[in-house]
Amino acid sequence: MKTWSAPSVPALDVVSPPLRLRDEHTGELREVPTDGPVGVYVCGITPYDTTHLGHAATYITFDLAIRALRTAGHEVTYVQNVTDIDDPLLERAERDGIDWQDLAAREIELFHGDMVALRNIPPQHYVGVVETMPRQVAVIQQLLRDGHAYRLPVDDAESGVTGANDIYLDLSTQPSFGSTSGWTREQMLEVFADRGGDPDRPGKRDVLDPLLWRGQRVGEPHWDGGELGPGRPGWHLECTTIALDHLGMGFTLQGGGTDLIFPHHEMSAVQAEALTGSSPFAHRYAHQAMVAYDGEKMSKSKGNLVKVSVLRAEGVDPMAIRLVLLDHHYATDWEYSHDQLTQAQQRLATWRRALSNAADADAQEVSREVTAALANDLDSPSAIAAVDAWAAKHQDAAAGDSPTVRAALDAVLGLSL
Ligand code: 5CA
Ligand code: ZN
């Protein structure tokens, strides 16, 4: 699928220290492994109700990680999917009386416009699930052949078609299940149904077994599954297949929001392990904490959304939106309020004054501070504090422009001022 256009990223004199991220199990800061090829997979949007500030926070966080890895001298292969077929997308299309493909196309377009405005670096491989159907089918066939999956025929009367099967991964063949999230079975059962799981499907060997293939139901889009029967893939498998096809087993970093820790990232990993007989799927995981609004997680299902495109249409500077998001560390939940945008606009005005007046005074120091903050668990709030201190010192200098500081803010923080 066509990706969005890339922002220019200035070259820097400063080399970043190695990127360290907190280990989600121990809290300890650990270097991201960069001895082999560096591959990053970030879970992309389900294209409806995009891009709200929660989505934007997630994609900016991984944009910072990619910039930090590049500034440390690494080439990064960045992969992002689009979940362009899924139950909630179909439900929204039905509700709004619009074709699901038109809805997806419209929202993907909107998302691209927002990513360009926010200056996020595009992935090299931007992959829609719909364009990968033969690969999804082949992967499920292999899991069945290897005895890791089982079929549950769908009742013809219920589905309205003949020969449809739901297919599940048999978790009992995967002793590593649970190790990616570190969650207990009790924690898993608590959220599974709310996060797209189907614990009540009769016939499942384990209520948590993830759906690999949903047999066709009448009126639903479906693809030829060969010996699987007609249907479409399960959500977790889609990301397993796309990540393996473009990065292979043992890639560097898997990203998304904390709402994906379980089941999505746990199941994606365990499926890959079943398929390849090796581990790990990803060496490291990082998750963007949840952005709230009106007292609750910002989410499409609740409708408490602040959309980037709406703010842009109101004339808000996209760099102010980016600065609001950068002012919160990725691992801390936070709630958006409009005064944060006002504050970011004031901050940008101060920074712009200093950039025009400081004539690059202390440029190396501030560039190094910003770069070091980002290498330290993507600590963007500390980077902002360093720029604040620099700007306070130099805004009244009247000595001319500061191209070196401008370049550092652009390359490391994605802020073109
Ligand atoms: N298509 C799947 C991933 S394969 C999906 O979760 N799509 S999404 O459109 O619902 O979310 C896109 C990304 O934004 C995901 O990484 C999700 O974890 C993240 N996200 C969703 N809501 C929030 C929020 N309120 N705060 C922070 N991140 C969020
Ligand atoms: Zn995903």
Tab-separated table of C-alpha atoms and ligand atoms in Angstrom:
chain	number	residue	atom	x	y	z
A	1	MET	CA	0.000	0.000	0.000
A	2	LYS	CA	1.226	3.505	-0.759
A	3	THR	CA	2.665	5.233	2.299
A	4	TRP	CA	2.706	8.934	3.129
A	5	SER	CA	5.433	11.325	1.988
A	6	ALA	CA	8.565	11.605	4.094
A	7	PRO	CA	9.590	14.741	6.005
A	8	SER	CA	13.117	15.992	5.404
A	9	VAL	CA	15.402	14.948	8.267
A	10	PRO	CA	18.510	17.129	8.599
A	11	ALA	CA	21.867	15.439	9.172
A	12	LEU	CA	23.391	16.142	12.579
A	13	ASP	CA	26.950	16.503	13.882
A	14	VAL	CA	25.863	14.998	17.179
A	15	VAL	CA	25.749	11.195	17.398
A	16	SER	CA	23.130	9.819	19.772
A	17	PRO	CA	24.134	7.474	22.589
A	18	PRO	CA	22.624	3.987	22.176
A	19	LEU	CA	18.844	3.898	22.668
A	20	ARG	CA	17.798	2.478	26.015
A	21	LEU	CA	14.178	1.567	26.750
A	22	ARG	CA	12.641	0.385	29.989
A	23	ASP	CA	12.079	-3.346	30.174
A	24	GLU	CA	8.325	-3.752	30.615
A	25	HIS	CA	8.728	-6.669	32.996
A	26	THR	CA	11.461	-5.341	35.284
A	27	GLY	CA	11.315	-1.560	34.775
A	28	GLU	CA	15.078	-1.616	34.228
A	29	LEU	CA	16.597	0.484	31.408
A	30	ARG	CA	18.121	-1.779	28.754
A	31	GLU	CA	19.861	-1.032	25.496
A	32	VAL	CA	17.877	-1.897	22.379
A	33	PRO	CA	19.918	-4.566	20.542
A	34	THR	CA	21.439	-3.202	17.341
A	35	ASP	CA	24.090	-5.783	16.435
A	36	GLY	CA	22.053	-7.209	13.524
A	37	PRO	CA	19.592	-5.481	11.195
A	38	VAL	CA	17.298	-3.128	13.101
A	39	GLY	CA	13.605	-3.778	12.414
A	40	VAL	CA	10.642	-2.005	13.993
A	41	TYR	CA	7.027	-3.136	13.632
A	42	VAL	CA	4.317	-0.750	14.822
A	43	CYS	CA	0.672	-1.784	14.870
A	44	GLY	CA	-1.200	0.519	12.525
A	45	ILE	CA	-4.702	1.911	12.515
A	46	THR	CA	-8.028	0.258	11.966
A	47	PRO	CA	-9.207	2.889	9.512
A	48	TYR	CA	-12.214	4.590	11.025
A	49	ASP	CA	-12.372	7.531	13.462
A	50	THR	CA	-8.732	8.331	12.890
A	51	THR	CA	-6.426	10.135	13.799
A	52	HIS	CA	-7.288	10.954	17.396
A	53	LEU	CA	-4.664	12.215	19.840
A	54	GLY	CA	-4.169	8.708	21.290
A	55	HIS	CA	-3.264	7.366	17.848
A	56	ALA	CA	-1.047	10.400	17.235
A	57	ALA	CA	0.754	9.836	20.574
A	58	THR	CA	1.510	6.228	19.619
A	59	TYR	CA	2.882	7.052	16.171
A	60	ILE	CA	4.933	9.990	17.467
A	61	THR	CA	6.467	7.778	20.175
A	62	PHE	CA	7.710	5.257	17.629
A	63	ASP	CA	8.758	8.054	15.306
A	64	LEU	CA	11.000	9.281	18.156
A	65	ALA	CA	12.401	5.761	18.565
A	66	ILE	CA	13.214	5.559	14.850
A	67	ARG	CA	14.833	8.996	14.906
A	68	ALA	CA	16.890	8.025	17.989
A	69	LEU	CA	18.076	4.802	16.328
A	70	ARG	CA	18.979	6.681	13.156
A	71	THR	CA	20.802	9.422	15.086
A	72	ALA	CA	22.763	6.642	16.773
A	73	GLY	CA	23.906	5.588	13.277
A	74	HIS	CA	21.598	2.667	12.466
A	75	GLU	CA	19.563	1.942	9.396
A	76	VAL	CA	16.064	1.023	10.465
A	77	THR	CA	13.506	-1.047	8.581
A	78	TYR	CA	10.140	0.236	9.699
A	79	VAL	CA	6.955	-1.754	9.051
A	80	GLN	CA	3.406	-0.670	9.812
A	81	ASN	CA	0.160	-2.433	8.954
A	82	VAL	CA	-3.337	-1.180	8.273
A	83	THR	CA	-6.157	-3.326	9.682
A	84	ASP	CA	-8.291	-2.595	6.631
A	85	ILE	CA	-10.774	-5.405	7.298
A	86	ASP	CA	-12.141	-6.055	10.790
A	87	ASP	CA	-15.445	-6.329	12.662
A	88	PRO	CA	-15.495	-2.767	14.059
A	89	LEU	CA	-14.726	-1.332	10.607
A	90	LEU	CA	-17.604	-3.343	9.110
A	91	GLU	CA	-19.931	-2.259	11.928
A	92	ARG	CA	-19.076	1.403	11.404
A	93	ALA	CA	-19.571	1.126	7.630
A	94	GLU	CA	-22.957	-0.522	8.215
A	95	ARG	CA	-23.987	2.148	10.759
A	96	ASP	CA	-23.060	4.964	8.386
A	97	GLY	CA	-24.483	3.296	5.277
A	98	ILE	CA	-21.163	3.412	3.449
A	99	ASP	CA	-19.150	0.699	1.705
A	100	TRP	CA	-16.464	-0.616	4.083
A	101	GLN	CA	-13.752	-0.225	1.446
A	102	ASP	CA	-14.704	3.400	0.825
A	103	LEU	CA	-14.676	4.072	4.569
A	104	ALA	CA	-11.217	2.513	4.906
A	105	ALA	CA	-9.839	4.406	1.900
A	106	ARG	CA	-11.181	7.722	3.197
A	107	GLU	CA	-9.761	7.234	6.683
A	108	ILE	CA	-6.362	6.033	5.445
A	109	GLU	CA	-6.144	9.211	3.361
A	110	LEU	CA	-7.008	11.316	6.422
A	111	PHE	CA	-4.412	9.459	8.510
A	112	HIS	CA	-1.724	10.115	5.888
A	113	GLY	CA	-2.515	13.834	5.891
A	114	ASP	CA	-2.179	13.895	9.679
A	115	MET	CA	1.095	11.935	9.656
A	116	VAL	CA	2.575	14.347	7.086
A	117	ALA	CA	1.428	17.382	9.109
A	118	LEU	CA	2.897	15.912	12.309
A	119	ARG	CA	6.156	15.120	10.453
A	120	ASN	CA	6.248	11.415	11.253
A	121	ILE	CA	8.702	9.382	9.201
A	122	PRO	CA	6.751	6.901	7.028
A	123	PRO	CA	7.378	3.140	7.213
A	124	GLN	CA	9.274	1.537	4.321
A	125	HIS	CA	6.691	-1.243	4.276
A	126	TYR	CA	3.144	-0.038	4.764
A	127	VAL	CA	0.956	-3.084	4.428
A	128	GLY	CA	-2.819	-3.404	4.264
A	129	VAL	CA	-4.177	-6.730	5.476
A	130	VAL	CA	-6.394	-7.072	2.395
A	131	GLU	CA	-3.337	-7.177	0.133
A	132	THR	CA	-1.838	-10.095	2.099
A	133	MET	CA	-4.675	-12.652	1.945
A	134	PRO	CA	-2.792	-15.479	0.144
A	135	ARG	CA	0.010	-15.228	2.747
A	136	GLN	CA	-2.450	-15.309	5.644
A	137	VAL	CA	-4.066	-18.438	4.189
A	138	ALA	CA	-0.679	-20.141	3.681
A	139	VAL	CA	0.335	-19.438	7.278
A	140	ILE	CA	-2.882	-20.917	8.670
A	141	GLN	CA	-2.512	-23.982	6.444
A	142	GLN	CA	0.942	-24.532	7.883
A	143	LEU	CA	-0.277	-24.165	11.479
A	144	LEU	CA	-2.958	-26.784	10.738
A	145	ARG	CA	-0.439	-29.142	9.096
A	146	ASP	CA	1.929	-28.810	12.075
A	147	GLY	CA	-0.826	-29.651	14.566
A	148	HIS	CA	-0.920	-26.189	16.204
A	149	ALA	CA	-4.408	-25.292	14.996
A	150	TYR	CA	-7.867	-26.845	14.820
A	151	ARG	CA	-11.068	-26.304	12.853
A	152	LEU	CA	-14.533	-25.711	14.215
A	153	PRO	CA	-17.058	-26.064	11.405
A	154	VAL	CA	-19.576	-23.234	11.266
A	155	ASP	CA	-23.162	-24.370	11.219
A	156	ASP	CA	-24.477	-23.918	7.666
A	157	ALA	CA	-27.770	-22.495	8.893
A	158	GLU	CA	-25.966	-19.959	11.098
A	159	SER	CA	-23.459	-18.851	8.471
A	160	GLY	CA	-25.781	-19.002	5.479
A	161	VAL	CA	-23.038	-20.707	3.447
A	162	THR	CA	-21.729	-24.262	3.180
A	163	GLY	CA	-18.295	-25.470	4.202
A	164	ALA	CA	-17.166	-22.546	6.364
A	165	ASN	CA	-14.795	-23.198	9.313
A	166	ASP	CA	-13.553	-21.111	12.177
A	167	ILE	CA	-9.931	-22.018	12.871
A	168	TYR	CA	-8.148	-21.514	16.196
A	169	LEU	CA	-4.606	-21.773	17.463
A	170	ASP	CA	-4.268	-24.553	20.029
A	171	LEU	CA	-2.535	-22.732	22.887
A	172	SER	CA	-1.903	-26.011	24.706
A	173	THR	CA	0.890	-26.676	22.159
A	174	GLN	CA	2.650	-23.416	23.177
A	175	PRO	CA	4.224	-23.531	26.631
A	176	SER	CA	5.646	-20.008	26.180
A	177	PHE	CA	2.121	-18.526	26.091
A	178	GLY	CA	1.977	-15.642	28.575
A	179	SER	CA	5.660	-14.811	28.542
A	180	THR	CA	5.401	-11.792	26.228
A	181	SER	CA	2.900	-9.901	28.380
A	182	GLY	CA	3.850	-11.520	31.673
A	183	TRP	CA	0.126	-11.516	32.525
A	184	THR	CA	-1.601	-14.108	34.689
A	185	ARG	CA	-4.441	-16.170	33.251
A	186	GLU	CA	-6.831	-14.285	35.508
A	187	GLN	CA	-5.740	-10.916	34.093
A	188	MET	CA	-6.103	-12.302	30.584
A	189	LEU	CA	-9.630	-13.590	31.149
A	190	GLU	CA	-10.693	-10.236	32.531
A	191	VAL	CA	-10.075	-8.301	29.292
A	192	PHE	CA	-10.172	-10.963	26.569
A	193	ALA	CA	-13.820	-10.536	25.508
A	194	ASP	CA	-13.608	-6.715	25.585
A	195	ARG	CA	-10.553	-6.730	23.365
A	196	GLY	CA	-11.942	-8.686	20.440
A	197	GLY	CA	-11.716	-12.210	21.938
A	198	ASP	CA	-14.514	-14.790	21.721
A	199	PRO	CA	-14.357	-16.856	24.927
A	200	ASP	CA	-17.938	-18.099	24.477
A	201	ARG	CA	-17.527	-19.756	21.075
A	202	PRO	CA	-18.706	-23.341	21.688
A	203	GLY	CA	-16.132	-26.025	20.955
A	204	LYS	CA	-12.961	-24.036	21.724
A	205	ARG	CA	-10.374	-26.194	23.467
A	206	ASP	CA	-9.258	-23.260	25.609
A	207	VAL	CA	-11.453	-20.165	25.908
A	208	LEU	CA	-8.353	-18.034	25.202
A	209	ASP	CA	-7.400	-19.793	21.936
A	210	PRO	CA	-7.037	-17.002	19.354
A	211	LEU	CA	-9.070	-17.007	16.146
A	212	LEU	CA	-6.868	-17.560	13.088
A	213	TRP	CA	-9.597	-17.688	10.438
A	214	ARG	CA	-13.208	-16.610	10.639
A	215	GLY	CA	-15.340	-18.752	8.353
A	216	GLN	CA	-17.593	-16.802	6.030
A	217	ARG	CA	-20.938	-15.559	7.357
A	218	VAL	CA	-23.500	-14.459	4.826
A	219	GLY	CA	-23.243	-10.770	4.000
A	220	GLU	CA	-19.653	-10.452	5.288
A	221	PRO	CA	-16.644	-9.900	3.043
A	222	HIS	CA	-14.680	-13.112	2.521
A	223	TRP	CA	-11.713	-14.483	0.646
A	224	ASP	CA	-10.908	-17.853	-0.878
A	225	GLY	CA	-9.158	-19.889	1.813
A	226	GLY	CA	-8.564	-23.006	-0.310
A	227	GLU	CA	-8.774	-25.975	2.045
A	228	LEU	CA	-9.683	-23.581	4.908
A	229	GLY	CA	-12.988	-22.719	3.250
A	230	PRO	CA	-14.074	-19.128	2.559
A	231	GLY	CA	-13.503	-16.501	5.262
A	232	ARG	CA	-11.017	-13.937	6.545
A	233	PRO	CA	-8.058	-13.958	8.936
A	234	GLY	CA	-8.089	-13.204	12.645
A	235	TRP	CA	-6.667	-9.866	13.764
A	236	HIS	CA	-3.618	-11.133	15.664
A	237	LEU	CA	-2.533	-13.412	12.857
A	238	GLU	CA	-2.525	-10.533	10.400
A	239	CYS	CA	0.249	-8.765	12.305
A	240	THR	CA	2.180	-12.020	12.835
A	241	THR	CA	2.238	-12.694	9.092
A	242	ILE	CA	3.104	-9.143	8.032
A	243	ALA	CA	5.908	-8.800	10.597
A	244	LEU	CA	7.418	-12.170	9.676
A	245	ASP	CA	7.214	-11.476	5.939
A	246	HIS	CA	8.959	-8.105	6.184
A	247	LEU	CA	11.242	-8.417	9.217
A	248	GLY	CA	11.500	-12.111	10.051
A	249	MET	CA	11.639	-13.769	13.436
A	250	GLY	CA	13.638	-11.970	16.146
A	251	PHE	CA	13.149	-8.409	14.930
A	252	THR	CA	14.197	-5.536	17.157
A	253	LEU	CA	11.155	-3.708	18.487
A	254	GLN	CA	7.384	-4.226	18.488
A	255	GLY	CA	5.247	-1.200	19.253
A	256	GLY	CA	1.687	-0.074	19.831
A	257	GLY	CA	-0.472	1.210	22.657
A	258	THR	CA	-0.717	-0.480	26.067
A	259	ASP	CA	-4.191	-1.697	25.029
A	260	LEU	CA	-2.379	-4.098	22.678
A	261	ILE	CA	-0.181	-5.822	25.303
A	262	PHE	CA	-2.831	-8.499	25.708
A	263	PRO	CA	-4.215	-10.204	23.744
A	264	HIS	CA	-2.830	-8.664	20.544
A	265	HIS	CA	0.924	-8.725	21.105
A	266	GLU	CA	0.850	-11.872	23.222
A	267	MET	CA	-1.079	-13.777	20.540
A	268	SER	CA	0.942	-12.326	17.642
A	269	ALA	CA	4.116	-13.587	19.318
A	270	VAL	CA	2.842	-17.021	20.309
A	271	GLN	CA	1.512	-17.628	16.791
A	272	ALA	CA	4.892	-16.732	15.310
A	273	GLU	CA	6.596	-19.104	17.726
A	274	ALA	CA	4.184	-21.902	16.773
A	275	LEU	CA	4.877	-21.243	13.116
A	276	THR	CA	8.670	-21.043	13.229
A	277	GLY	CA	9.502	-23.184	16.265
A	278	SER	CA	11.841	-20.418	17.431
A	279	SER	CA	11.683	-17.388	19.692
A	280	PRO	CA	11.483	-14.517	20.354
A	281	PHE	CA	9.140	-12.884	17.856
A	282	ALA	CA	10.430	-9.434	18.879
A	283	HIS	CA	13.450	-8.789	21.121
A	284	ARG	CA	11.893	-5.740	22.724
A	285	TYR	CA	8.456	-4.243	23.266
A	286	ALA	CA	7.425	-0.692	24.026
A	287	HIS	CA	3.875	0.511	24.548
A	288	GLN	CA	2.410	3.981	24.494
A	289	ALA	CA	0.345	4.640	27.646
A	290	MET	CA	-3.266	5.644	27.135
A	291	VAL	CA	-4.328	9.181	26.370
A	292	ALA	CA	-7.634	10.081	28.023
A	293	TYR	CA	-10.203	12.815	27.431
A	294	ASP	CA	-13.273	13.704	29.509
A	295	GLY	CA	-12.136	11.323	32.237
A	296	GLU	CA	-11.833	8.192	30.079
A	297	LYS	CA	-9.473	6.523	27.611
A	298	MET	CA	-9.874	8.305	24.285
A	299	SER	CA	-11.515	5.644	22.170
A	300	LYS	CA	-13.583	5.204	19.090
A	301	SER	CA	-16.112	3.077	20.930
A	302	LYS	CA	-16.784	5.833	23.506
A	303	GLY	CA	-16.555	8.656	20.984
A	304	ASN	CA	-14.582	11.021	23.283
A	305	LEU	CA	-12.217	11.957	20.501
A	306	VAL	CA	-10.024	14.934	19.754
A	307	LYS	CA	-8.941	14.524	16.151
A	308	VAL	CA	-5.761	15.906	14.657
A	309	SER	CA	-7.569	16.746	11.414
A	310	VAL	CA	-10.221	18.769	13.276
A	311	LEU	CA	-7.582	20.771	15.164
A	312	ARG	CA	-5.741	21.355	11.888
A	313	ALA	CA	-8.934	22.517	10.193
A	314	GLU	CA	-9.362	25.025	13.056
A	315	GLY	CA	-5.978	26.440	12.087
A	316	VAL	CA	-3.918	24.900	14.922
A	317	ASP	CA	-0.218	24.650	14.062
A	318	PRO	CA	0.584	20.889	13.752
A	319	MET	CA	3.897	21.541	15.525
A	320	ALA	CA	1.904	22.718	18.575
A	321	ILE	CA	-0.069	19.445	18.484
A	322	ARG	CA	3.196	17.513	18.281
A	323	LEU	CA	4.618	19.521	21.180
A	324	VAL	CA	1.590	18.723	23.389
A	325	LEU	CA	2.221	15.020	22.810
A	326	LEU	CA	5.995	15.295	23.274
A	327	ASP	CA	5.453	16.918	26.659
A	328	HIS	CA	4.192	13.580	28.070
A	329	HIS	CA	6.475	10.606	28.544
A	330	TYR	CA	5.241	7.635	26.532
A	331	ALA	CA	5.003	5.318	29.540
A	332	THR	CA	2.685	7.553	31.584
A	333	ASP	CA	-1.095	7.761	31.081
A	334	TRP	CA	-2.366	11.320	30.762
A	335	GLU	CA	-5.474	13.304	30.008
A	336	TYR	CA	-5.713	15.906	27.281
A	337	SER	CA	-7.166	19.351	27.921
A	338	HIS	CA	-7.275	22.329	25.585
A	339	ASP	CA	-5.116	24.518	27.834
A	340	GLN	CA	-2.216	22.150	27.055
A	341	LEU	CA	-2.526	23.277	23.452
A	342	THR	CA	-2.498	26.939	24.478
A	343	GLN	CA	0.603	26.305	26.570
A	344	ALA	CA	2.322	24.545	23.670
A	345	GLN	CA	1.544	27.478	21.367
A	346	GLN	CA	3.136	29.881	23.878
A	347	ARG	CA	6.164	27.621	24.216
A	348	LEU	CA	6.587	27.486	20.438
A	349	ALA	CA	6.488	31.285	20.254
A	350	THR	CA	9.265	31.527	22.864
A	351	TRP	CA	11.347	28.874	21.119
A	352	ARG	CA	10.897	30.540	17.721
A	353	ARG	CA	12.056	33.869	19.177
A	354	ALA	CA	15.161	32.245	20.622
A	355	LEU	CA	15.876	30.355	17.382
A	356	SER	CA	15.801	33.629	15.455
A	357	ASN	CA	17.959	35.475	17.990
A	358	ALA	CA	20.502	33.161	19.599
A	359	ALA	CA	22.880	32.779	16.630
A	360	ASP	CA	23.504	29.170	17.690
A	361	ALA	CA	24.881	30.126	21.115
A	362	ASP	CA	25.270	26.915	23.174
A	363	ALA	CA	24.062	24.968	20.126
A	364	GLN	CA	26.246	21.900	20.735
A	365	GLU	CA	25.226	21.704	24.397
A	366	VAL	CA	21.497	21.896	23.822
A	367	SER	CA	21.682	19.481	20.854
A	368	ARG	CA	23.543	16.992	23.014
A	369	GLU	CA	21.054	17.360	25.880
A	370	VAL	CA	18.081	16.790	23.586
A	371	THR	CA	19.695	13.780	21.921
A	372	ALA	CA	20.729	12.246	25.241
A	373	ALA	CA	17.236	12.714	26.707
A	374	LEU	CA	15.669	10.840	23.799
A	375	ALA	CA	18.208	8.011	24.012
A	376	ASN	CA	17.234	7.670	27.665
A	377	ASP	CA	13.879	5.863	27.316
A	378	LEU	CA	12.548	8.464	24.850
A	379	ASP	CA	12.412	11.093	27.569
A	380	SER	CA	10.864	13.850	25.471
A	381	PRO	CA	9.709	15.934	28.505
A	382	SER	CA	13.353	16.261	29.612
A	383	ALA	CA	14.334	17.232	26.069
A	384	ILE	CA	11.657	19.937	26.156
A	385	ALA	CA	12.936	21.171	29.527
A	386	ALA	CA	16.443	21.482	28.036
A	387	VAL	CA	15.122	23.544	25.111
A	388	ASP	CA	13.060	25.684	27.508
A	389	ALA	CA	16.200	26.515	29.507
A	390	TRP	CA	18.134	27.318	26.347
A	391	ALA	CA	15.311	29.486	24.955
A	392	ALA	CA	14.877	31.393	28.247
A	393	LYS	CA	18.559	32.238	28.177
A	394	HIS	CA	18.730	33.348	24.538
A	395	GLN	CA	15.381	34.708	23.388
A	396	ASP	CA	16.411	38.367	23.724
A	397	ALA	CA	19.880	38.011	22.218
A	398	ALA	CA	19.108	39.698	18.843
A	399	ALA	CA	22.191	38.012	17.353
A	400	GLY	CA	20.669	36.138	14.399
A	401	ASP	CA	19.400	32.715	13.402
A	402	SER	CA	20.305	29.337	14.971
A	403	PRO	CA	20.465	26.745	12.182
A	404	THR	CA	22.252	24.132	14.312
A	405	VAL	CA	19.630	24.159	17.056
A	406	ARG	CA	16.846	24.191	14.457
A	407	ALA	CA	18.362	21.118	12.812
A	408	ALA	CA	18.619	19.267	16.135
A	409	LEU	CA	14.977	19.977	17.030
A	410	ASP	CA	13.945	18.841	13.573
A	411	ALA	CA	16.055	15.662	13.369
A	412	VAL	CA	15.561	14.410	16.933
A	413	LEU	CA	12.118	15.712	17.927
A	414	GLY	CA	10.526	16.079	14.486
A	415	LEU	CA	9.808	19.745	15.146
A	416	SER	CA	10.355	21.999	12.133
A	417	LEU	CA	10.207	25.544	13.529
B	1	5CA	N1	-5.268	-1.921	14.022
B	1	5CA	C1	-5.028	-2.214	15.386
B	1	5CA	C2	-3.582	-2.608	15.631
B	1	5CA	S1	-3.040	-3.903	14.598
B	1	5CA	C3	-5.423	-1.053	16.280
B	1	5CA	O1	-5.301	-1.164	17.480
B	1	5CA	N2	-5.898	0.026	15.643
B	1	5CA	S2	-6.454	1.349	16.389
B	1	5CA	O2	-6.853	2.238	15.303
B	1	5CA	O3	-7.437	1.000	17.332
B	1	5CA	O4	-5.265	1.967	17.180
B	1	5CA	C4	-4.111	2.416	16.500
B	1	5CA	C5	-2.955	2.550	17.509
B	1	5CA	O5	-3.252	3.574	18.465
B	1	5CA	C6	-2.732	1.264	18.318
B	1	5CA	O6	-1.331	1.073	18.465
B	1	5CA	C7	-3.389	1.566	19.653
B	1	5CA	O7	-2.776	0.849	20.702
B	1	5CA	C8	-3.154	3.056	19.792
B	1	5CA	N3	-4.191	3.746	20.615
B	1	5CA	C9	-5.535	3.635	20.495
B	1	5CA	N4	-6.162	4.420	21.428
B	1	5CA	C10	-5.191	5.043	22.134
B	1	5CA	C11	-5.192	5.987	23.235
B	1	5CA	N5	-6.319	6.444	23.768
B	1	5CA	N6	-3.991	6.392	23.711
B	1	5CA	C12	-2.829	5.944	23.171
B	1	5CA	N7	-2.757	5.075	22.128
B	1	5CA	C13	-3.924	4.617	21.617
B	2	ZN	ZN	-1.214	-5.197	15.214
